[in-house]
Amino acid sequence: MKEQFFGKPFLSSLGILLGSFLLAIPAYYLHVGWLVLVGVAGVFIFLAARNPVIALGGVFLELISHPHGYLFFTDVPMHLSLRMTIFLSFFLGYVIYLIQTKTFPNCSKFCIMVFLPLILAVGIGSVRGFFLQEWTTAFQDGNAYLYLFYAIPICSLIWNQSARHFFLQAFAAGVVWNILLSLGILYVFSHFSESFLFEAYRFLRDIRLAEITQLDSGVYRVFIQSQFFTFVFGLLLIPLSFQLKNKVGTVRCIVVFAGVVSVMLLSLSRSFWMGWLVAFSILVVLLLRTGYSFRDWSRFIAVGFSALVLSVVIILCVSLVPFSKQPLGGDELTRTLKTRTQTDVAVSSRWMLLDPMMKKIQEHPILGNGFGSSVTFISDDPRVRELHPDGQWTTYSMEWGWLELWLKMGILG
């Protein structure tokens, strides 16, 4: 396990993530994000021109460790974020690489077939969006799909064992970073003064890194969209736990899996829970077909139970040690988890959105309404009620994500 996930590339990647976050703090308050972006652009142009695989590793590392790519940003002379800078500089360097090597992207037929349905769906959504909606709104809604251009180098480069190993280690580094970041935010909001928390919240909000909500006495929800990759990593650990042969490997697996479970609890995301439960159920069915022994299954259950207990201990320790300003105990945690499984404002708003979405889908069920298509519904969200007392809200960014794909890109989407 150590050799597979936690070698030198892992340590280097984790060090880069930590250094970047520490650099983001002075860059934010001194308003010198543009200077950092210039340096990042130079690095990625150089890397992509010399070794696109390593450059893609940097792209991948940023994508799985920051939900919106706004760790660094600037509005002078134009609005630009870290993710946009990496995208533009990578492809500039990649074009230089192609010219230097006198090659042309040669995508494999299999890779093209994998991406083709998605590319067609995005194409339909883009064309219909520009014709049926305001083109600026359509672009703002669909511009994230420009990242499909990464499919060109992904499908063209040679992925040998060394390259795959490098990406796996970068993935593990991003996952561990999400765990450490989630627990670190919990510690800060459990121990520091209100004035400090105000600044911390503003910083995390402006770089679009995390959503922090106090739900009960001493209980905080720490939600980071990139926590999704942590749950994916947790699924990888499950079959790995059947292969453990020594105590050191078992303890290491329990600790890492406990970090995954602690993030799962801190996120308090019903969507993550539901998705993980479905994936876990399918994975268990597949494992049942492999013929593992009763002893193997006993080891797996023991690892899972130990990780669950350790995750609760980790959350309590981070929240309370050394001297928390908030009372916290098992009752508060249990009450919060119970609340998140019951109906609240977010759930009721989603149900009220469902019927208007279905009516909008029925207008163009085959080809969709295009990017930028909006839906008007009544929301119970207090933030919406503050702006519109009647609760009426119009948006092109919706919950029910799979239905949103159908609404905008048609049945192919």
mmCIF file of C-alpha atoms in Angstrom:
data_model
loop_
_atom_site.group_PDB
_atom_site.id
_atom_site.type_symbol
_atom_site.label_atom_id
_atom_site.label_comp_id
_atom_site.label_asym_id
_atom_site.label_seq_id
_atom_site.Cartn_x
_atom_site.Cartn_y
_atom_site.Cartn_z
ATOM 1 C CA MET A 1 0.000 0.000 0.000
ATOM 2 C CA LYS A 2 2.825 2.384 0.871
ATOM 3 C CA GLU A 3 4.625 1.731 -2.414
ATOM 4 C CA GLN A 4 1.403 1.996 -4.396
ATOM 5 C CA PHE A 5 0.047 5.257 -2.974
ATOM 6 C CA PHE A 6 2.506 6.927 -0.590
ATOM 7 C CA GLY A 7 5.933 7.110 -2.198
ATOM 8 C CA LYS A 8 8.119 10.081 -3.175
ATOM 9 C CA PRO A 9 5.682 11.478 -5.805
ATOM 10 C CA PHE A 10 2.996 11.488 -3.078
ATOM 11 C CA LEU A 11 5.202 13.436 -0.663
ATOM 12 C CA SER A 12 6.236 15.921 -3.360
ATOM 13 C CA SER A 13 2.621 16.460 -4.444
ATOM 14 C CA LEU A 14 1.412 16.901 -0.867
ATOM 15 C CA GLY A 15 4.223 19.389 -0.236
ATOM 16 C CA ILE A 16 3.170 21.395 -3.310
ATOM 17 C CA LEU A 17 -0.446 21.508 -2.102
ATOM 18 C CA LEU A 18 0.566 22.632 1.389
ATOM 19 C CA GLY A 19 2.963 25.263 0.047
ATOM 20 C CA SER A 20 0.343 26.563 -2.392
ATOM 21 C CA PHE A 21 -2.241 26.955 0.359
ATOM 22 C CA LEU A 22 0.195 28.794 2.640
ATOM 23 C CA LEU A 23 1.154 31.070 -0.266
ATOM 24 C CA ALA A 24 -2.516 31.753 -1.023
ATOM 25 C CA ILE A 25 -2.998 33.495 2.341
ATOM 26 C CA PRO A 26 -0.569 36.414 1.767
ATOM 27 C CA ALA A 27 -1.489 36.491 -1.945
ATOM 28 C CA TYR A 28 -5.140 37.026 -0.977
ATOM 29 C CA TYR A 29 -4.555 39.774 1.568
ATOM 30 C CA LEU A 30 -1.804 41.570 -0.384
ATOM 31 C CA HIS A 31 -3.759 41.291 -3.664
ATOM 32 C CA VAL A 32 -0.825 39.793 -5.550
ATOM 33 C CA GLY A 33 -2.620 36.761 -6.967
ATOM 34 C CA TRP A 34 -1.701 37.945 -10.453
ATOM 35 C CA LEU A 35 1.990 37.619 -9.635
ATOM 36 C CA VAL A 36 1.547 33.987 -8.544
ATOM 37 C CA LEU A 37 -0.484 33.244 -11.675
ATOM 38 C CA VAL A 38 2.366 34.564 -13.852
ATOM 39 C CA GLY A 39 4.736 32.146 -12.128
ATOM 40 C CA VAL A 40 2.290 29.238 -12.452
ATOM 41 C CA ALA A 41 1.837 29.982 -16.164
ATOM 42 C CA GLY A 42 5.584 29.901 -16.716
ATOM 43 C CA VAL A 43 5.955 26.584 -14.878
ATOM 44 C CA PHE A 44 3.153 24.860 -16.807
ATOM 45 C CA ILE A 45 4.303 26.158 -20.182
ATOM 46 C CA PHE A 46 7.775 24.797 -19.445
ATOM 47 C CA LEU A 47 6.516 21.432 -18.136
ATOM 48 C CA ALA A 48 4.035 20.875 -20.965
ATOM 49 C CA ALA A 49 6.674 21.709 -23.556
ATOM 50 C CA ARG A 50 9.170 19.290 -21.979
ATOM 51 C CA ASN A 51 6.994 16.481 -20.550
ATOM 52 C CA PRO A 52 3.204 16.720 -21.006
ATOM 53 C CA VAL A 53 2.620 13.710 -18.723
ATOM 54 C CA ILE A 54 4.160 15.526 -15.731
ATOM 55 C CA ALA A 55 2.235 18.689 -16.642
ATOM 56 C CA LEU A 56 -1.007 16.695 -16.793
ATOM 57 C CA GLY A 57 -0.163 15.386 -13.325
ATOM 58 C CA GLY A 58 -0.120 18.986 -12.115
ATOM 59 C CA VAL A 59 -3.451 19.643 -13.844
ATOM 60 C CA PHE A 60 -4.929 16.544 -12.219
ATOM 61 C CA LEU A 61 -3.533 17.452 -8.789
ATOM 62 C CA GLU A 62 -5.149 20.899 -8.881
ATOM 63 C CA LEU A 63 -8.481 19.523 -10.088
ATOM 64 C CA ILE A 64 -8.858 16.991 -7.267
ATOM 65 C CA SER A 65 -7.611 19.261 -4.476
ATOM 66 C CA HIS A 66 -9.517 22.518 -5.093
ATOM 67 C CA PRO A 67 -13.228 22.497 -5.969
ATOM 68 C CA HIS A 68 -13.398 25.678 -8.083
ATOM 69 C CA GLY A 69 -9.766 26.440 -8.933
ATOM 70 C CA TYR A 70 -9.760 29.851 -7.220
ATOM 71 C CA LEU A 71 -6.876 29.340 -4.812
ATOM 72 C CA PHE A 72 -5.257 32.251 -6.670
ATOM 73 C CA PHE A 73 -7.202 34.723 -8.786
ATOM 74 C CA THR A 74 -7.040 38.238 -10.182
ATOM 75 C CA ASP A 75 -9.356 40.741 -11.837
ATOM 76 C CA VAL A 76 -6.564 42.869 -13.321
ATOM 77 C CA PRO A 77 -6.236 43.206 -16.272
ATOM 78 C CA MET A 78 -8.911 40.501 -16.692
ATOM 79 C CA HIS A 79 -10.733 37.973 -14.529
ATOM 80 C CA LEU A 80 -8.484 34.939 -14.268
ATOM 81 C CA SER A 81 -8.304 32.039 -11.802
ATOM 82 C CA LEU A 82 -5.646 29.429 -11.088
ATOM 83 C CA ARG A 83 -7.552 26.762 -13.027
ATOM 84 C CA MET A 84 -8.017 29.002 -16.068
ATOM 85 C CA THR A 85 -4.317 29.906 -15.986
ATOM 86 C CA ILE A 86 -3.252 26.261 -15.844
ATOM 87 C CA PHE A 87 -5.606 25.388 -18.712
ATOM 88 C CA LEU A 88 -4.315 28.119 -21.025
ATOM 89 C CA SER A 89 -0.624 27.694 -20.157
ATOM 90 C CA PHE A 90 -0.756 23.892 -20.442
ATOM 91 C CA PHE A 91 -2.115 24.007 -23.988
ATOM 92 C CA LEU A 92 0.335 26.701 -25.004
ATOM 93 C CA GLY A 93 3.167 24.468 -23.764
ATOM 94 C CA TYR A 94 1.566 21.394 -25.370
ATOM 95 C CA VAL A 95 1.471 23.116 -28.772
ATOM 96 C CA ILE A 96 5.168 23.954 -28.334
ATOM 97 C CA TYR A 97 5.801 20.275 -27.507
ATOM 98 C CA LEU A 98 4.010 19.139 -30.671
ATOM 99 C CA ILE A 99 6.001 21.594 -32.810
ATOM 100 C CA GLN A 100 9.305 20.581 -31.221
ATOM 101 C CA THR A 101 8.657 16.860 -31.625
ATOM 102 C CA LYS A 102 7.086 17.341 -35.066
ATOM 103 C CA THR A 103 4.136 15.186 -34.039
ATOM 104 C CA PHE A 104 0.367 15.456 -34.260
ATOM 105 C CA PRO A 105 -2.125 14.257 -31.598
ATOM 106 C CA ASN A 106 -2.917 10.636 -32.394
ATOM 107 C CA CYS A 107 -5.919 9.617 -30.319
ATOM 108 C CA SER A 108 -6.667 5.912 -30.022
ATOM 109 C CA LYS A 109 -9.973 4.709 -31.445
ATOM 110 C CA PHE A 110 -11.009 3.273 -28.073
ATOM 111 C CA CYS A 111 -10.375 6.577 -26.302
ATOM 112 C CA ILE A 112 -12.295 8.494 -28.957
ATOM 113 C CA MET A 113 -15.287 6.160 -28.582
ATOM 114 C CA VAL A 114 -15.247 6.689 -24.799
ATOM 115 C CA PHE A 115 -15.448 10.480 -25.108
ATOM 116 C CA LEU A 116 -17.555 10.724 -28.296
ATOM 117 C CA PRO A 117 -21.056 10.560 -26.706
ATOM 118 C CA LEU A 118 -20.105 13.266 -24.199
ATOM 119 C CA ILE A 119 -18.563 15.480 -26.890
ATOM 120 C CA LEU A 120 -21.708 15.145 -29.029
ATOM 121 C CA ALA A 121 -23.966 15.955 -26.069
ATOM 122 C CA VAL A 122 -21.906 19.040 -25.175
ATOM 123 C CA GLY A 123 -21.948 20.118 -28.814
ATOM 124 C CA ILE A 124 -25.751 19.878 -28.936
ATOM 125 C CA GLY A 125 -26.087 21.788 -25.649
ATOM 126 C CA SER A 126 -23.721 24.512 -26.876
ATOM 127 C CA VAL A 127 -25.340 25.045 -30.273
ATOM 128 C CA ARG A 128 -28.883 25.089 -28.887
ATOM 129 C CA GLY A 129 -27.785 27.315 -26.020
ATOM 130 C CA PHE A 130 -26.326 29.941 -28.354
ATOM 131 C CA PHE A 131 -29.470 29.930 -30.503
ATOM 132 C CA LEU A 132 -32.175 29.636 -27.820
ATOM 133 C CA GLN A 133 -30.601 31.570 -24.905
ATOM 134 C CA GLU A 134 -28.452 34.643 -24.406
ATOM 135 C CA TRP A 135 -25.038 33.631 -25.756
ATOM 136 C CA THR A 136 -23.196 35.114 -22.755
ATOM 137 C CA THR A 137 -25.355 33.098 -20.349
ATOM 138 C CA ALA A 138 -24.934 29.957 -22.452
ATOM 139 C CA PHE A 139 -21.148 30.364 -22.395
ATOM 140 C CA GLN A 140 -21.028 30.993 -18.632
ATOM 141 C CA ASP A 141 -23.131 27.879 -18.068
ATOM 142 C CA GLY A 142 -21.264 25.539 -20.392
ATOM 143 C CA ASN A 143 -17.681 26.812 -20.357
ATOM 144 C CA ALA A 144 -16.591 24.155 -17.828
ATOM 145 C CA TYR A 145 -16.881 21.597 -20.638
ATOM 146 C CA LEU A 146 -13.935 23.276 -22.355
ATOM 147 C CA TYR A 147 -11.941 20.904 -20.156
ATOM 148 C CA LEU A 148 -12.836 18.182 -22.635
ATOM 149 C CA PHE A 149 -9.882 19.499 -24.638
ATOM 150 C CA TYR A 150 -7.721 17.650 -22.099
ATOM 151 C CA ALA A 151 -8.994 14.482 -23.783
ATOM 152 C CA ILE A 152 -6.647 15.243 -26.701
ATOM 153 C CA PRO A 153 -3.353 14.813 -24.801
ATOM 154 C CA ILE A 154 -4.865 12.159 -22.520
ATOM 155 C CA CYS A 155 -5.783 10.011 -25.516
ATOM 156 C CA SER A 156 -2.556 10.763 -27.413
ATOM 157 C CA LEU A 157 0.232 10.331 -24.864
ATOM 158 C CA ILE A 158 1.825 7.010 -23.967
ATOM 159 C CA TRP A 159 0.800 5.870 -20.490
ATOM 160 C CA ASN A 160 3.507 3.510 -19.301
ATOM 161 C CA GLN A 161 3.728 2.007 -15.812
ATOM 162 C CA SER A 162 5.781 4.905 -14.469
ATOM 163 C CA ALA A 163 3.239 7.496 -15.661
ATOM 164 C CA ARG A 164 0.287 5.582 -14.205
ATOM 165 C CA HIS A 165 2.134 5.177 -10.903
ATOM 166 C CA PHE A 166 2.830 8.929 -10.814
ATOM 167 C CA PHE A 167 -0.856 9.745 -11.351
ATOM 168 C CA LEU A 168 -1.956 7.299 -8.650
ATOM 169 C CA GLN A 169 0.394 8.942 -6.151
ATOM 170 C CA ALA A 170 -0.826 12.415 -7.133
ATOM 171 C CA PHE A 171 -4.383 11.187 -6.633
ATOM 172 C CA ALA A 172 -3.511 9.919 -3.141
ATOM 173 C CA ALA A 173 -1.880 13.268 -2.307
ATOM 174 C CA GLY A 174 -5.022 15.152 -3.343
ATOM 175 C CA VAL A 175 -7.145 12.832 -1.222
ATOM 176 C CA VAL A 176 -4.955 13.193 1.881
ATOM 177 C CA TRP A 177 -4.930 16.967 1.349
ATOM 178 C CA ASN A 178 -8.747 17.015 1.355
ATOM 179 C CA ILE A 179 -8.752 15.020 4.606
ATOM 180 C CA LEU A 180 -6.204 17.295 6.289
ATOM 181 C CA LEU A 181 -7.933 20.428 5.025
ATOM 182 C CA SER A 182 -11.353 19.293 6.271
ATOM 183 C CA LEU A 183 -9.998 18.417 9.718
ATOM 184 C CA GLY A 184 -7.917 21.605 9.828
ATOM 185 C CA ILE A 185 -10.953 23.779 9.112
ATOM 186 C CA LEU A 186 -12.894 21.923 11.807
ATOM 187 C CA TYR A 187 -10.089 22.600 14.312
ATOM 188 C CA VAL A 188 -9.968 26.319 13.489
ATOM 189 C CA PHE A 189 -13.718 26.806 13.813
ATOM 190 C CA SER A 190 -13.825 24.814 17.062
ATOM 191 C CA HIS A 191 -11.037 26.684 18.850
ATOM 192 C CA PHE A 192 -10.521 30.243 17.664
ATOM 193 C CA SER A 193 -12.211 33.544 18.485
ATOM 194 C CA GLU A 194 -15.184 34.944 16.596
ATOM 195 C CA SER A 195 -13.162 37.769 15.011
ATOM 196 C CA PHE A 196 -10.592 35.289 13.670
ATOM 197 C CA LEU A 197 -13.349 33.005 12.371
ATOM 198 C CA PHE A 198 -14.899 35.900 10.475
ATOM 199 C CA GLU A 199 -11.635 36.435 8.573
ATOM 200 C CA ALA A 200 -11.123 32.692 8.057
ATOM 201 C CA TYR A 201 -14.656 32.289 6.704
ATOM 202 C CA ARG A 202 -14.256 35.247 4.338
ATOM 203 C CA PHE A 203 -10.945 33.879 3.038
ATOM 204 C CA LEU A 204 -12.331 30.373 2.443
ATOM 205 C CA ARG A 205 -15.468 31.805 0.832
ATOM 206 C CA ASP A 206 -13.639 34.179 -1.515
ATOM 207 C CA ILE A 207 -11.262 31.492 -2.794
ATOM 208 C CA ARG A 208 -14.319 29.207 -3.105
ATOM 209 C CA LEU A 209 -12.662 26.438 -1.131
ATOM 210 C CA ALA A 210 -15.177 25.330 1.501
ATOM 211 C CA GLU A 211 -18.640 25.818 2.937
ATOM 212 C CA ILE A 212 -18.745 25.918 6.737
ATOM 213 C CA THR A 213 -22.023 25.824 8.638
ATOM 214 C CA GLN A 214 -22.621 25.615 12.377
ATOM 215 C CA LEU A 215 -25.462 23.139 12.787
ATOM 216 C CA ASP A 216 -25.573 22.501 16.537
ATOM 217 C CA SER A 217 -23.723 23.279 19.714
ATOM 218 C CA GLY A 218 -20.096 22.752 18.715
ATOM 219 C CA VAL A 219 -20.982 20.807 15.537
ATOM 220 C CA TYR A 220 -19.791 22.194 12.210
ATOM 221 C CA ARG A 221 -20.444 21.033 8.703
ATOM 222 C CA VAL A 222 -17.308 21.282 6.548
ATOM 223 C CA PHE A 223 -18.270 20.722 2.922
ATOM 224 C CA ILE A 224 -15.714 20.805 0.117
ATOM 225 C CA GLN A 225 -16.852 19.618 -3.307
ATOM 226 C CA SER A 226 -13.484 17.971 -3.982
ATOM 227 C CA GLN A 227 -14.187 15.675 -1.010
ATOM 228 C CA PHE A 228 -15.851 13.575 -3.698
ATOM 229 C CA PHE A 229 -12.429 12.206 -4.677
ATOM 230 C CA THR A 230 -11.818 11.185 -1.073
ATOM 231 C CA PHE A 231 -14.853 8.916 -1.256
ATOM 232 C CA VAL A 232 -13.624 7.448 -4.541
ATOM 233 C CA PHE A 233 -10.330 6.656 -2.831
ATOM 234 C CA GLY A 234 -12.289 4.991 -0.026
ATOM 235 C CA LEU A 235 -13.850 2.659 -2.582
ATOM 236 C CA LEU A 236 -10.353 1.735 -3.803
ATOM 237 C CA LEU A 237 -9.350 0.833 -0.248
ATOM 238 C CA ILE A 238 -12.183 -1.692 0.136
ATOM 239 C CA PRO A 239 -10.841 -4.386 -2.247
ATOM 240 C CA LEU A 240 -7.332 -3.532 -1.055
ATOM 241 C CA SER A 241 -8.331 -4.453 2.510
ATOM 242 C CA PHE A 242 -8.889 -8.047 1.333
ATOM 243 C CA GLN A 243 -5.234 -8.253 0.281
ATOM 244 C CA LEU A 244 -3.647 -7.186 3.577
ATOM 245 C CA LYS A 245 -1.061 -9.680 4.817
ATOM 246 C CA ASN A 246 0.591 -7.987 7.833
ATOM 247 C CA LYS A 247 -0.260 -5.818 10.834
ATOM 248 C CA VAL A 248 1.553 -2.721 9.541
ATOM 249 C CA GLY A 249 -0.440 -2.729 6.308
ATOM 250 C CA THR A 250 -3.672 -3.313 8.226
ATOM 251 C CA VAL A 251 -3.038 -0.418 10.619
ATOM 252 C CA ARG A 252 -2.106 1.866 7.728
ATOM 253 C CA CYS A 253 -5.306 0.933 5.880
ATOM 254 C CA ILE A 254 -7.440 1.562 8.991
ATOM 255 C CA VAL A 255 -5.893 5.010 9.545
ATOM 256 C CA VAL A 256 -6.365 6.123 5.933
ATOM 257 C CA PHE A 257 -9.886 4.715 5.759
ATOM 258 C CA ALA A 258 -10.712 6.455 9.071
ATOM 259 C CA GLY A 259 -9.678 9.726 7.441
ATOM 260 C CA VAL A 260 -12.042 9.000 4.547
ATOM 261 C CA VAL A 261 -14.936 8.204 6.908
ATOM 262 C CA SER A 262 -14.268 11.313 9.017
ATOM 263 C CA VAL A 263 -14.550 13.469 5.891
ATOM 264 C CA MET A 264 -17.735 11.623 4.980
ATOM 265 C CA LEU A 265 -19.185 12.559 8.377
ATOM 266 C CA LEU A 266 -17.926 16.161 8.283
ATOM 267 C CA SER A 267 -19.338 16.807 4.798
ATOM 268 C CA LEU A 268 -22.862 15.897 5.951
ATOM 269 C CA SER A 269 -23.685 15.580 2.252
ATOM 270 C CA ARG A 270 -26.683 13.395 1.521
ATOM 271 C CA SER A 271 -25.709 13.282 -2.159
ATOM 272 C CA PHE A 272 -22.259 11.935 -1.284
ATOM 273 C CA TRP A 273 -23.749 9.432 1.158
ATOM 274 C CA MET A 274 -26.288 8.147 -1.361
ATOM 275 C CA GLY A 275 -23.763 7.888 -4.190
ATOM 276 C CA TRP A 276 -21.221 6.122 -1.988
ATOM 277 C CA LEU A 277 -23.839 3.714 -0.648
ATOM 278 C CA VAL A 278 -24.881 2.683 -4.164
ATOM 279 C CA ALA A 279 -21.256 2.278 -5.294
ATOM 280 C CA PHE A 280 -20.377 0.367 -2.109
ATOM 281 C CA SER A 281 -23.313 -2.015 -2.604
ATOM 282 C CA ILE A 282 -22.291 -2.776 -6.190
ATOM 283 C CA LEU A 283 -18.677 -3.267 -5.125
ATOM 284 C CA VAL A 284 -19.681 -5.732 -2.393
ATOM 285 C CA VAL A 285 -21.699 -7.754 -4.920
ATOM 286 C CA LEU A 286 -18.647 -7.890 -7.212
ATOM 287 C CA LEU A 287 -16.420 -8.954 -4.307
ATOM 288 C CA LEU A 288 -18.866 -11.717 -3.360
ATOM 289 C CA ARG A 289 -18.326 -13.207 -6.811
ATOM 290 C CA THR A 290 -14.545 -13.385 -6.360
ATOM 291 C CA GLY A 291 -14.726 -16.210 -3.812
ATOM 292 C CA TYR A 292 -13.008 -14.597 -0.836
ATOM 293 C CA SER A 293 -12.981 -16.731 2.305
ATOM 294 C CA PHE A 294 -14.841 -16.113 5.559
ATOM 295 C CA ARG A 295 -11.536 -15.009 7.081
ATOM 296 C CA ASP A 296 -11.052 -12.397 4.359
ATOM 297 C CA TRP A 297 -14.539 -11.006 4.929
ATOM 298 C CA SER A 298 -13.956 -10.971 8.690
ATOM 299 C CA ARG A 299 -10.793 -8.933 8.155
ATOM 300 C CA PHE A 300 -12.687 -6.500 5.921
ATOM 301 C CA ILE A 301 -15.481 -6.035 8.485
ATOM 302 C CA ALA A 302 -12.926 -5.553 11.277
ATOM 303 C CA VAL A 303 -11.064 -2.928 9.247
ATOM 304 C CA GLY A 304 -14.288 -1.101 8.422
ATOM 305 C CA PHE A 305 -15.574 -1.090 12.005
ATOM 306 C CA SER A 306 -12.192 0.005 13.387
ATOM 307 C CA ALA A 307 -12.040 2.831 10.834
ATOM 308 C CA LEU A 308 -15.542 3.996 11.790
ATOM 309 C CA VAL A 309 -14.687 4.104 15.503
ATOM 310 C CA LEU A 310 -11.361 5.824 14.824
ATOM 311 C CA SER A 311 -13.031 8.425 12.578
ATOM 312 C CA VAL A 312 -15.379 9.477 15.397
ATOM 313 C CA VAL A 313 -12.416 9.640 17.784
ATOM 314 C CA ILE A 314 -10.517 11.811 15.273
ATOM 315 C CA ILE A 315 -13.432 14.252 14.937
ATOM 316 C CA LEU A 316 -13.880 14.500 18.714
ATOM 317 C CA CYS A 317 -10.142 14.995 19.294
ATOM 318 C CA VAL A 318 -9.815 17.647 16.579
ATOM 319 C CA SER A 319 -12.875 19.452 17.945
ATOM 320 C CA LEU A 320 -11.996 19.301 21.651
ATOM 321 C CA VAL A 321 -8.205 19.056 22.065
ATOM 322 C CA PRO A 322 -6.569 20.906 23.666
ATOM 323 C CA PHE A 323 -9.298 23.295 24.877
ATOM 324 C CA SER A 324 -12.278 23.817 22.618
ATOM 325 C CA LYS A 325 -14.475 26.874 23.008
ATOM 326 C CA GLN A 326 -17.470 24.669 22.112
ATOM 327 C CA PRO A 327 -19.091 21.804 24.056
ATOM 328 C CA LEU A 328 -19.261 18.657 21.988
ATOM 329 C CA GLY A 329 -20.214 15.072 22.623
ATOM 330 C CA GLY A 330 -21.834 12.011 21.135
ATOM 331 C CA ASP A 331 -25.334 13.423 21.651
ATOM 332 C CA GLU A 332 -24.592 16.465 19.487
ATOM 333 C CA LEU A 333 -23.067 14.334 16.722
ATOM 334 C CA THR A 334 -25.958 11.884 16.768
ATOM 335 C CA ARG A 335 -28.534 14.680 16.702
ATOM 336 C CA THR A 336 -26.801 16.377 13.777
ATOM 337 C CA LEU A 337 -26.607 13.162 11.725
ATOM 338 C CA LYS A 338 -30.281 12.500 12.451
ATOM 339 C CA THR A 339 -31.205 16.012 11.303
ATOM 340 C CA ARG A 340 -29.319 15.577 8.031
ATOM 341 C CA THR A 341 -31.294 12.427 7.220
ATOM 342 C CA GLN A 342 -34.622 14.182 7.705
ATOM 343 C CA THR A 343 -36.409 16.826 5.674
ATOM 344 C CA ASP A 344 -35.019 20.359 5.920
ATOM 345 C CA VAL A 345 -35.064 23.574 3.893
ATOM 346 C CA ALA A 346 -32.608 22.276 1.273
ATOM 347 C CA VAL A 347 -34.646 19.108 0.717
ATOM 348 C CA SER A 348 -37.973 20.923 0.436
ATOM 349 C CA SER A 349 -36.493 23.405 -2.063
ATOM 350 C CA ARG A 350 -35.214 20.552 -4.209
ATOM 351 C CA TRP A 351 -38.621 18.898 -4.278
ATOM 352 C CA MET A 352 -40.229 22.203 -5.289
ATOM 353 C CA LEU A 353 -37.666 22.513 -8.085
ATOM 354 C CA LEU A 354 -38.399 19.036 -9.460
ATOM 355 C CA ASP A 355 -41.794 19.726 -11.094
ATOM 356 C CA PRO A 356 -40.681 22.918 -12.934
ATOM 357 C CA MET A 357 -37.590 21.062 -14.149
ATOM 358 C CA MET A 358 -39.659 18.201 -15.549
ATOM 359 C CA LYS A 359 -41.954 20.664 -17.344
ATOM 360 C CA LYS A 360 -38.918 22.383 -18.852
ATOM 361 C CA ILE A 361 -37.500 19.036 -19.978
ATOM 362 C CA GLN A 362 -40.795 18.194 -21.697
ATOM 363 C CA GLU A 363 -40.425 21.272 -23.927
ATOM 364 C CA HIS A 364 -37.450 19.706 -25.750
ATOM 365 C CA PRO A 365 -36.932 16.185 -24.375
ATOM 366 C CA ILE A 366 -34.800 14.897 -27.283
ATOM 367 C CA LEU A 367 -32.318 17.716 -28.041
ATOM 368 C CA GLY A 368 -32.647 19.704 -24.809
ATOM 369 C CA ASN A 369 -32.990 23.435 -24.190
ATOM 370 C CA GLY A 370 -29.288 24.234 -24.435
ATOM 371 C CA PHE A 371 -26.785 25.683 -21.984
ATOM 372 C CA GLY A 372 -28.025 28.770 -20.182
ATOM 373 C CA SER A 373 -31.574 27.448 -19.963
ATOM 374 C CA SER A 374 -33.114 28.523 -16.650
ATOM 375 C CA VAL A 375 -35.935 27.328 -14.411
ATOM 376 C CA THR A 376 -38.146 29.415 -12.103
ATOM 377 C CA PHE A 377 -39.394 27.855 -8.873
ATOM 378 C CA ILE A 378 -40.309 28.667 -5.275
ATOM 379 C CA SER A 379 -37.453 28.191 -2.816
ATOM 380 C CA ASP A 380 -37.456 27.982 0.983
ATOM 381 C CA ASP A 381 -33.767 28.839 1.151
ATOM 382 C CA PRO A 382 -33.363 31.723 3.660
ATOM 383 C CA ARG A 383 -30.792 33.387 1.374
ATOM 384 C CA VAL A 384 -33.332 33.446 -1.450
ATOM 385 C CA ARG A 385 -36.125 34.651 0.870
ATOM 386 C CA GLU A 386 -33.893 37.498 2.001
ATOM 387 C CA LEU A 387 -33.618 38.735 -1.604
ATOM 388 C CA HIS A 388 -37.130 37.721 -2.714
ATOM 389 C CA PRO A 389 -39.696 37.452 0.115
ATOM 390 C CA ASP A 390 -42.071 35.454 -2.116
ATOM 391 C CA GLY A 391 -39.330 32.824 -2.610
ATOM 392 C CA GLN A 392 -39.457 32.973 -6.414
ATOM 393 C CA TRP A 393 -36.043 32.154 -7.841
ATOM 394 C CA THR A 394 -34.752 31.782 -11.391
ATOM 395 C CA THR A 395 -31.473 30.003 -12.053
ATOM 396 C CA TYR A 396 -29.555 28.025 -14.687
ATOM 397 C CA SER A 397 -27.540 26.223 -11.980
ATOM 398 C CA MET A 398 -29.732 23.536 -10.470
ATOM 399 C CA GLU A 399 -29.857 20.640 -8.087
ATOM 400 C CA TRP A 400 -30.967 17.268 -9.535
ATOM 401 C CA GLY A 401 -27.776 17.271 -11.594
ATOM 402 C CA TRP A 402 -28.653 14.337 -13.871
ATOM 403 C CA LEU A 403 -31.955 15.981 -14.779
ATOM 404 C CA GLU A 404 -30.090 19.219 -15.482
ATOM 405 C CA LEU A 405 -27.971 17.343 -18.043
ATOM 406 C CA TRP A 406 -31.147 16.078 -19.728
ATOM 407 C CA LEU A 407 -32.722 19.542 -19.603
ATOM 408 C CA LYS A 408 -29.753 21.222 -21.320
ATOM 409 C CA MET A 409 -28.216 18.517 -23.534
ATOM 410 C CA GLY A 410 -31.219 16.362 -24.304
ATOM 411 C CA ILE A 411 -31.569 12.618 -23.883
ATOM 412 C CA LEU A 412 -27.978 12.010 -25.036
ATOM 413 C CA GLY A 413 -26.758 14.188 -22.163
#
